[in-house]
């Protein structure tokens, strides 16, 4: 075991964004020191030299795209400065401090994800505790991931600490959005800019992993996987996990294509076919077979949502099935399924599977939420959350205005929305990363009845959040967090002045109109 850990080179992507496929390789190839980390050569050299000369800074700022190794290097840095016998700027990996940190049991290392709800809640308390001496190590280390998400109060507490840091405290701040970190904070840190990960870096990682695993994958196939990973080491390893599960010593381009594309599409089309035919028996057997075959059902559900997106685009007429780069056969099935679905039914299915996606990730038995969704959509289960069958409407957005109006508006107040917003963002990130980065820029303007008004500085972000598929996600998340049906209405900051005079009912009725489009 220690041999391959030692020889492994790889870099893991950030904590908070992942499409949680199988993570066997990801855990196995977690780098334990600087030399095991691929890429970021400059950052590693500067840090190692500083450690060699015992020049430890009280605050570091790591900035760069997601998945380039910021939190990985932060953990290694925490290990190196607490190591009892560091060598050449590297942690020894054998002393008590090194072992405890590797094991996640080191009491003087605090890892905080500022993007998560609890992170925002607890951060001040944690920062307040900085004045107490470390219980075991040389330094008390605070890694704050996505630091730009901190609340104003938390930033103030942090700033106060950074102005006069105790000798034993080291802060490592990581962010993908440096422009949102206050200048007063930046000026008190030593800043490191992390570069993007190249395809070559990912291929280098594969070389090591495949050698360890005793498997061959053709170079073209490896490149295809690297492309599909979108520059994230974590995603690359997750895909590789699935491919290695095929077994065998040699894996071909065709097999990889199967896993990444063709199979994905075919199984999505099959599942939608069962739902369209309201064939619950067929659908249940299909999912059971997939589960039996060891398929990752979280990933499968995500693929299915991607397919539903295609169906929605074709249904909306914004996309022709022949512009999607599919085979003629797949095009035919897609077009037929889109035309056999009315809009209301399609939205019901999308909402149901957005919910299922989240549940599948949390469920101890992955197939259960999927089976429940199929039974519910085939009318076999009386679902309290799905407004499906009785009111199926021929128009897209089958939700009738009467149903929306029946909700008593005004139960929610602005304060509650502001308080719960971090939770909304944390949940939105489960669904869609690009949506999250736009949604974060939104300012909560006000609540009008059951309509939440948001303002955005730039039209790109406004449009992203306003896109039908994203609005469905946001409203779904709002419902989950506040336990109420809430509609959103989005504006540009500069438009806000113009709508100030609109009254509640106008906003509500217009929001309903938009949803009905
Ligand atoms: Zn050590």
XYZ file of C-alpha atoms and ligand atoms in Angstrom:
518
model
C 0.000 0.000 0.000
C 2.577 2.672 0.993
C 4.543 2.011 -2.196
C 1.978 3.246 -4.603
C 1.005 6.139 -2.369
C 4.637 7.203 -2.467
C 4.909 6.937 -6.208
C 1.626 8.504 -7.005
C 1.419 11.833 -8.624
C -1.842 13.604 -8.779
C -3.738 16.533 -7.665
C -7.218 16.553 -6.327
C -9.822 19.096 -7.139
C -11.595 21.270 -4.671
C -13.884 20.006 -1.999
C -17.103 21.535 -2.875
C -17.839 20.850 -6.500
C -18.059 17.335 -7.621
C -20.242 15.200 -9.685
C -20.119 12.363 -7.315
C -19.325 9.359 -9.336
C -17.356 6.554 -7.856
C -14.417 7.867 -5.859
C -12.243 4.853 -5.333
C -9.260 6.170 -7.296
C -9.774 9.662 -6.009
C -9.275 8.532 -2.436
C -6.475 6.171 -3.335
C -4.418 8.755 -5.189
C -4.589 11.589 -2.699
C -1.182 13.311 -2.699
C 0.540 13.456 0.661
C 3.414 15.824 -0.077
C 4.453 18.529 -2.535
C 6.334 16.217 -4.879
C 3.276 14.002 -5.324
C 1.252 16.948 -6.571
C 1.209 17.398 -10.321
C 1.592 20.914 -11.684
C 1.702 24.206 -9.722
C 5.524 24.024 -9.808
C 6.099 27.692 -8.916
C 3.757 27.621 -5.955
C 5.365 24.445 -4.623
C 8.928 25.777 -5.006
C 8.200 29.045 -3.203
C 6.405 27.289 -0.367
C 9.107 24.651 0.059
C 11.867 27.264 0.142
C 9.993 29.265 2.769
C 9.580 26.145 4.923
C 13.266 25.259 4.563
C 14.165 28.725 5.836
C 11.485 28.594 8.562
C 9.824 31.667 7.117
C 6.195 30.831 7.835
C 3.697 33.521 6.910
C 0.596 34.094 9.029
C -1.737 34.331 6.081
C -1.659 32.765 2.616
C -4.123 33.399 -0.159
C -4.523 30.701 -2.834
C -6.456 31.822 -5.876
C -7.279 30.093 -9.163
C -9.919 28.037 -10.978
C -11.654 25.162 -9.251
C -9.989 21.771 -9.300
C -6.396 22.957 -9.610
C -5.192 21.810 -6.197
C -5.615 24.747 -3.853
C -7.033 22.793 -0.927
C -4.674 19.879 -1.562
C -1.626 22.117 -1.334
C -3.150 23.912 1.663
C -3.330 20.579 3.523
C 0.227 19.668 2.586
C 1.418 23.092 3.735
C -0.395 22.593 7.064
C 1.409 19.264 7.387
C 4.826 20.635 6.449
C 4.787 23.492 8.970
C 3.625 21.184 11.752
C 5.954 18.312 10.841
C 8.390 17.362 13.600
C 11.176 16.536 11.133
C 10.575 18.165 7.744
C 13.064 17.327 4.982
C 13.880 19.797 2.250
C 10.614 21.663 2.811
C 8.572 18.458 2.620
C 6.597 16.892 5.481
C 8.226 13.632 6.630
C 4.937 11.725 6.492
C 5.972 9.586 9.465
C 5.863 11.745 12.603
C 2.762 11.976 14.813
C 1.733 15.346 13.356
C 2.000 14.093 9.764
C 0.083 10.910 10.543
C -2.682 12.711 12.417
C -3.145 15.248 9.630
C -3.201 12.532 6.961
C -5.818 10.800 9.049
C -7.945 13.933 9.542
C -7.506 13.730 13.305
C -5.155 16.652 13.938
C -6.812 18.924 16.482
C -4.998 22.086 15.398
C -6.117 21.971 11.769
C -9.442 23.632 11.033
C -10.933 23.226 7.580
C -13.822 25.521 6.844
C -15.891 25.560 3.667
C -17.244 29.088 3.603
C -19.604 28.127 0.771
C -21.558 25.832 3.023
C -24.283 26.932 5.345
C -22.642 25.685 8.505
C -19.373 27.287 7.461
C -20.916 30.718 7.492
C -22.622 30.018 10.791
C -19.614 28.759 12.667
C -16.758 30.724 11.236
C -16.760 33.555 13.732
C -16.680 31.166 16.639
C -13.747 29.327 15.081
C -11.832 32.509 14.357
C -12.492 33.675 17.907
C -10.740 30.548 19.161
C -7.512 31.491 17.371
C -6.072 33.183 20.455
C -5.771 29.902 22.331
C -2.479 28.064 21.887
C -2.389 24.906 19.750
C -3.234 21.734 21.671
C -0.620 19.585 19.991
C 1.103 21.069 16.969
C 3.475 23.966 16.417
C 0.830 25.947 14.560
C -2.910 26.242 14.631
C -3.875 26.194 10.942
C -7.119 27.521 9.516
C -7.927 26.562 5.929
C -10.866 28.610 4.707
C -12.114 27.383 1.332
C -14.209 29.660 -0.894
C -13.278 32.488 1.442
C -15.102 35.051 -0.711
C -18.375 33.564 0.559
C -17.802 34.726 4.124
C -20.361 37.066 5.609
C -19.420 40.638 6.340
C -19.292 39.927 10.064
C -16.996 36.960 9.483
C -14.701 39.020 7.245
C -14.469 41.644 9.972
C -13.562 39.047 12.571
C -10.971 37.615 10.186
C -9.519 41.028 9.401
C -9.146 41.835 13.084
C -7.238 38.591 13.586
C -5.016 39.166 10.549
C -4.088 42.630 11.812
C -2.512 41.145 14.925
C -2.202 37.400 14.438
C -0.992 35.320 17.391
C 2.442 33.808 16.685
C 0.973 30.303 16.543
C -1.746 31.031 13.948
C -1.591 30.378 10.199
C -4.468 31.149 7.862
C -4.683 29.623 4.391
C -7.461 31.249 2.406
C -8.567 29.711 -0.898
C -10.846 31.261 -3.473
C -12.002 30.939 -7.061
C -13.213 34.548 -7.033
C -10.431 36.802 -5.824
C -12.306 39.954 -6.876
C -14.834 39.279 -4.134
C -12.247 39.174 -1.374
C -11.927 42.554 0.353
C -8.695 44.419 -0.480
C -8.032 44.860 3.239
C -7.817 41.077 3.574
C -5.732 40.562 0.411
C -3.162 43.130 1.517
C -2.496 41.153 4.681
C -1.805 37.865 2.918
C 0.903 36.296 0.813
C -0.821 35.626 -2.479
C -0.323 32.584 -4.756
C -1.940 32.326 -8.170
C -2.674 28.726 -9.205
C -2.640 27.961 -12.916
C -5.169 25.899 -14.856
C -4.657 22.162 -15.311
C -3.694 21.040 -18.796
C -4.676 17.907 -20.663
C -1.010 16.882 -20.478
C -1.166 16.993 -16.667
C -4.177 14.714 -16.673
C -2.502 12.295 -19.094
C 0.545 12.228 -16.821
C -1.718 11.228 -13.951
C -3.312 8.465 -16.038
C 0.118 7.086 -16.849
C 0.796 6.520 -13.163
C -2.630 5.221 -12.282
C -2.849 2.803 -15.218
C 0.609 1.430 -14.485
C -0.438 0.767 -10.885
C -3.680 -0.811 -12.004
C -2.052 -2.937 -14.701
C -4.504 -1.763 -17.330
C -3.922 -0.350 -20.806
C -6.129 2.299 -22.347
C -5.431 3.500 -25.871
C -4.006 7.052 -26.138
C -7.062 8.290 -28.054
C -9.330 6.908 -25.382
C -7.262 8.574 -22.663
C -7.546 11.902 -24.447
C -11.281 11.459 -24.681
C -11.508 10.916 -20.926
C -9.297 13.956 -20.291
C -11.600 16.056 -22.451
C -14.689 14.775 -20.688
C -13.229 15.674 -17.312
C -13.280 19.384 -18.113
C -9.831 19.956 -16.595
C -10.703 18.475 -13.221
C -8.510 15.748 -11.811
C -11.268 14.567 -9.589
C -13.703 14.132 -12.457
C -11.012 12.496 -14.591
C -10.397 9.868 -11.914
C -14.110 9.301 -11.430
C -14.573 8.523 -15.113
C -11.502 6.319 -15.037
C -13.027 4.461 -12.086
C -16.063 3.590 -14.161
C -13.945 2.496 -17.082
C -11.662 0.291 -14.999
C -14.757 -1.362 -13.587
C -15.183 -2.919 -17.037
C -12.238 -5.140 -16.183
C -9.765 -6.529 -18.696
C -6.213 -5.567 -19.474
C -6.846 -3.505 -22.574
C -9.583 -0.936 -22.964
C -10.445 0.409 -26.387
C -11.654 3.756 -27.658
C -15.007 2.162 -28.495
C -15.500 0.991 -24.929
C -14.725 4.446 -23.575
C -17.061 6.033 -26.095
C -19.686 3.597 -24.936
C -19.298 4.640 -21.345
C -19.119 8.340 -22.037
C -21.659 8.704 -24.749
C -23.602 6.073 -26.543
C -24.600 4.026 -23.528
C -25.453 7.164 -21.674
C -27.840 8.315 -24.353
C -29.361 4.918 -24.997
C -30.120 4.198 -21.361
C -31.634 7.642 -20.872
C -33.859 7.128 -23.892
C -34.884 3.750 -22.565
C -35.836 5.088 -19.152
C -37.828 7.967 -20.620
C -39.553 5.433 -22.873
C -40.759 3.452 -19.850
C -41.998 6.628 -18.168
C -43.802 7.777 -21.317
C -45.505 4.410 -21.608
C -46.251 4.523 -17.858
C -44.657 1.089 -17.745
C -43.556 1.027 -14.112
C -42.678 -2.677 -14.211
C -40.305 -2.192 -17.141
C -38.758 0.910 -15.566
C -38.180 -0.787 -12.216
C -36.588 -3.827 -13.831
C -34.376 -1.575 -15.945
C -33.044 0.300 -12.876
C -32.544 -2.940 -10.961
C -30.491 -4.320 -13.845
C -28.343 -1.188 -13.934
C -27.774 -1.377 -10.176
C -26.931 -5.053 -10.435
C -24.428 -4.274 -13.180
C -22.641 -1.929 -10.772
C -23.504 1.263 -12.618
C -23.154 4.465 -10.615
C -26.759 5.565 -10.318
C -25.939 9.118 -9.244
C -24.081 9.592 -12.493
C -26.844 7.814 -14.358
C -29.423 10.201 -12.897
C -27.293 13.156 -13.886
C -27.001 11.802 -17.433
C -30.743 11.365 -17.517
C -31.213 15.004 -16.484
C -28.884 16.006 -19.315
C -31.017 14.033 -21.716
C -34.179 15.682 -20.364
C -32.499 19.005 -21.040
C -32.111 18.002 -24.692
C -35.748 16.971 -24.852
C -36.734 20.302 -23.330
C -34.627 22.244 -25.833
C -36.157 20.368 -28.754
C -39.612 20.858 -27.246
C -39.028 24.583 -26.852
C -37.853 24.724 -30.440
C -34.606 26.425 -29.416
C -32.682 23.442 -30.701
C -33.227 21.152 -33.650
C -32.437 17.558 -32.919
C -30.198 17.495 -36.002
C -27.986 20.281 -34.601
C -27.033 18.237 -31.544
C -24.490 16.011 -33.230
C -26.427 12.791 -32.600
C -26.706 9.757 -34.822
C -29.792 9.744 -37.096
C -31.282 6.956 -35.020
C -30.853 8.831 -31.729
C -32.180 11.998 -33.342
C -35.293 10.130 -34.367
C -35.931 8.802 -30.872
C -35.282 12.219 -29.298
C -37.679 13.993 -31.652
C -40.344 11.375 -31.142
C -40.057 11.472 -27.352
C -40.169 15.267 -27.339
C -43.315 15.293 -29.450
C -45.004 12.621 -27.333
C -44.567 14.688 -24.188
C -46.700 17.655 -23.343
C -44.956 20.538 -21.611
C -46.543 20.077 -18.205
C -45.633 16.418 -18.070
C -42.066 17.183 -19.143
C -41.666 19.761 -16.363
C -43.056 17.264 -13.852
C -40.487 14.702 -14.944
C -37.631 17.217 -14.796
C -38.616 18.408 -11.324
C -39.001 14.877 -10.095
C -35.555 13.885 -11.306
C -33.850 17.021 -9.967
C -35.204 15.927 -6.606
C -34.182 12.336 -7.259
C -30.649 13.387 -8.162
C -30.192 15.038 -4.788
C -31.785 12.136 -2.927
C -29.723 9.542 -4.772
C -26.550 11.268 -3.619
C -27.670 10.990 0.003
C -29.432 7.657 -0.045
C -27.647 4.668 1.493
C -29.315 2.548 -1.206
C -28.793 4.410 -4.463
C -31.551 2.746 -6.435
C -34.370 3.568 -3.994
C -35.010 7.221 -4.963
C -34.959 6.212 -8.647
C -37.465 3.424 -8.133
C -39.709 5.760 -6.164
C -39.507 8.395 -8.909
C -40.461 5.885 -11.590
C -43.393 4.535 -9.599
C -44.584 8.032 -8.827
C -44.316 9.251 -12.428
C -46.093 6.128 -13.668
C -48.948 6.900 -11.276
C -48.260 3.931 -9.015
C -47.602 5.973 -5.904
C -49.723 8.790 -4.597
C -47.097 11.481 -4.255
C -47.754 14.510 -2.140
C -45.000 16.496 -3.784
C -45.757 15.819 -7.428
C -48.612 17.884 -8.782
C -48.580 15.672 -11.866
C -51.516 13.756 -13.227
C -54.810 15.598 -12.798
C -53.801 18.907 -14.288
C -51.620 17.909 -17.177
C -51.666 20.797 -19.514
C -50.985 20.941 -23.209
C -48.758 24.010 -22.918
C -45.226 24.006 -21.690
C -45.278 25.038 -18.059
C -48.518 23.200 -17.433
C -48.727 24.797 -14.010
C -52.017 26.634 -14.126
C -52.243 30.230 -12.880
C -55.111 29.176 -10.609
C -52.829 26.797 -8.766
C -50.153 29.427 -8.235
C -52.699 31.986 -7.145
C -54.191 29.600 -4.618
C -51.049 29.941 -2.566
C -51.435 32.586 0.100
C -48.722 35.136 -0.580
C -46.724 37.052 1.971
C -45.905 34.307 4.447
C -42.249 34.753 3.736
C -40.355 37.855 4.728
C -37.192 39.388 3.384
C -35.234 38.654 6.561
C -35.965 34.951 6.312
C -34.784 34.876 2.706
C -31.585 36.743 3.538
C -30.932 34.403 6.476
C -31.501 31.307 4.371
C -29.662 32.509 1.279
C -26.393 30.766 2.064
C -28.359 27.538 2.299
C -29.978 28.231 -1.064
C -26.540 28.726 -2.637
C -25.181 25.612 -0.989
C -28.027 23.532 -2.398
C -27.919 25.133 -5.844
C -24.327 24.017 -6.146
C -25.488 20.404 -5.986
C -27.337 20.941 -9.206
C -25.303 23.170 -11.412
C -21.979 24.878 -10.975
C -22.367 27.554 -13.644
C -25.751 28.458 -12.225
C -24.202 28.807 -8.788
C -21.537 31.239 -9.931
C -24.204 33.453 -11.500
C -26.645 33.121 -8.636
C -24.001 34.219 -6.176
C -23.818 37.595 -7.864
C -27.517 38.150 -7.335
C -28.659 40.723 -4.817
C -31.868 40.057 -2.932
C -33.968 43.147 -3.622
C -37.246 42.284 -1.955
C -39.992 39.749 -1.496
C -43.350 40.504 -3.041
C -45.895 37.959 -1.878
C -44.480 34.699 -3.155
C -42.175 36.352 -5.653
C -38.528 36.894 -4.831
C -36.957 39.780 -6.733
C -33.249 39.479 -7.518
C -30.925 41.990 -9.168
C -27.752 41.238 -11.101
C -24.903 43.517 -12.101
C -24.449 41.991 -15.581
C -26.897 40.658 -18.132
C -24.957 37.423 -18.613
C -25.641 36.405 -15.019
C -29.189 37.611 -15.144
C -29.846 35.565 -18.278
C -28.220 32.469 -16.845
C -30.430 32.501 -13.778
C -33.466 33.406 -15.877
C -33.043 30.515 -18.320
C -36.013 28.193 -17.935
C -34.013 25.150 -16.849
C -32.138 27.181 -14.245
C -35.222 28.926 -12.957
C -36.741 25.512 -12.353
C -33.689 24.599 -10.295
C -33.689 27.835 -8.286
C -37.381 27.559 -7.491
C -36.988 23.935 -6.563
C -34.177 24.847 -4.166
C -36.179 27.739 -2.707
C -39.026 25.364 -2.038
C -36.680 22.921 -0.334
C -35.096 25.573 1.864
C -38.154 27.644 2.792
C -40.789 24.961 2.454
C -42.877 27.236 0.261
C -43.490 27.712 -3.422
C -41.540 30.837 -4.315
C -41.175 32.312 -7.781
C -38.201 34.395 -8.779
C -38.070 37.476 -10.910
C -34.734 38.788 -12.072
C -33.568 42.237 -13.119
C -30.424 44.090 -13.945
C -29.349 46.439 -11.180
C -29.961 49.372 -13.483
C -33.505 48.199 -14.184
C -34.395 48.069 -10.516
C -35.109 51.781 -10.311
C -37.696 51.442 -13.070
C -39.717 48.738 -11.422
C -39.829 50.219 -7.948
C -43.328 51.494 -8.487
C -44.802 48.236 -9.672
C -47.145 46.843 -7.105
C -47.287 43.326 -5.734
C -50.030 41.921 -7.863
C -48.360 43.100 -11.057
C -45.197 41.313 -10.058
C -47.039 38.167 -9.094
C -49.143 38.029 -12.219
C -46.195 38.743 -14.440
C -44.195 36.031 -12.724
C -47.030 33.590 -13.299
C -47.211 34.686 -16.900
C -43.493 34.060 -17.378
C -43.816 30.611 -15.877
C -46.731 29.847 -18.113
C -44.847 30.737 -21.265
Zn 6.290 14.805 9.827
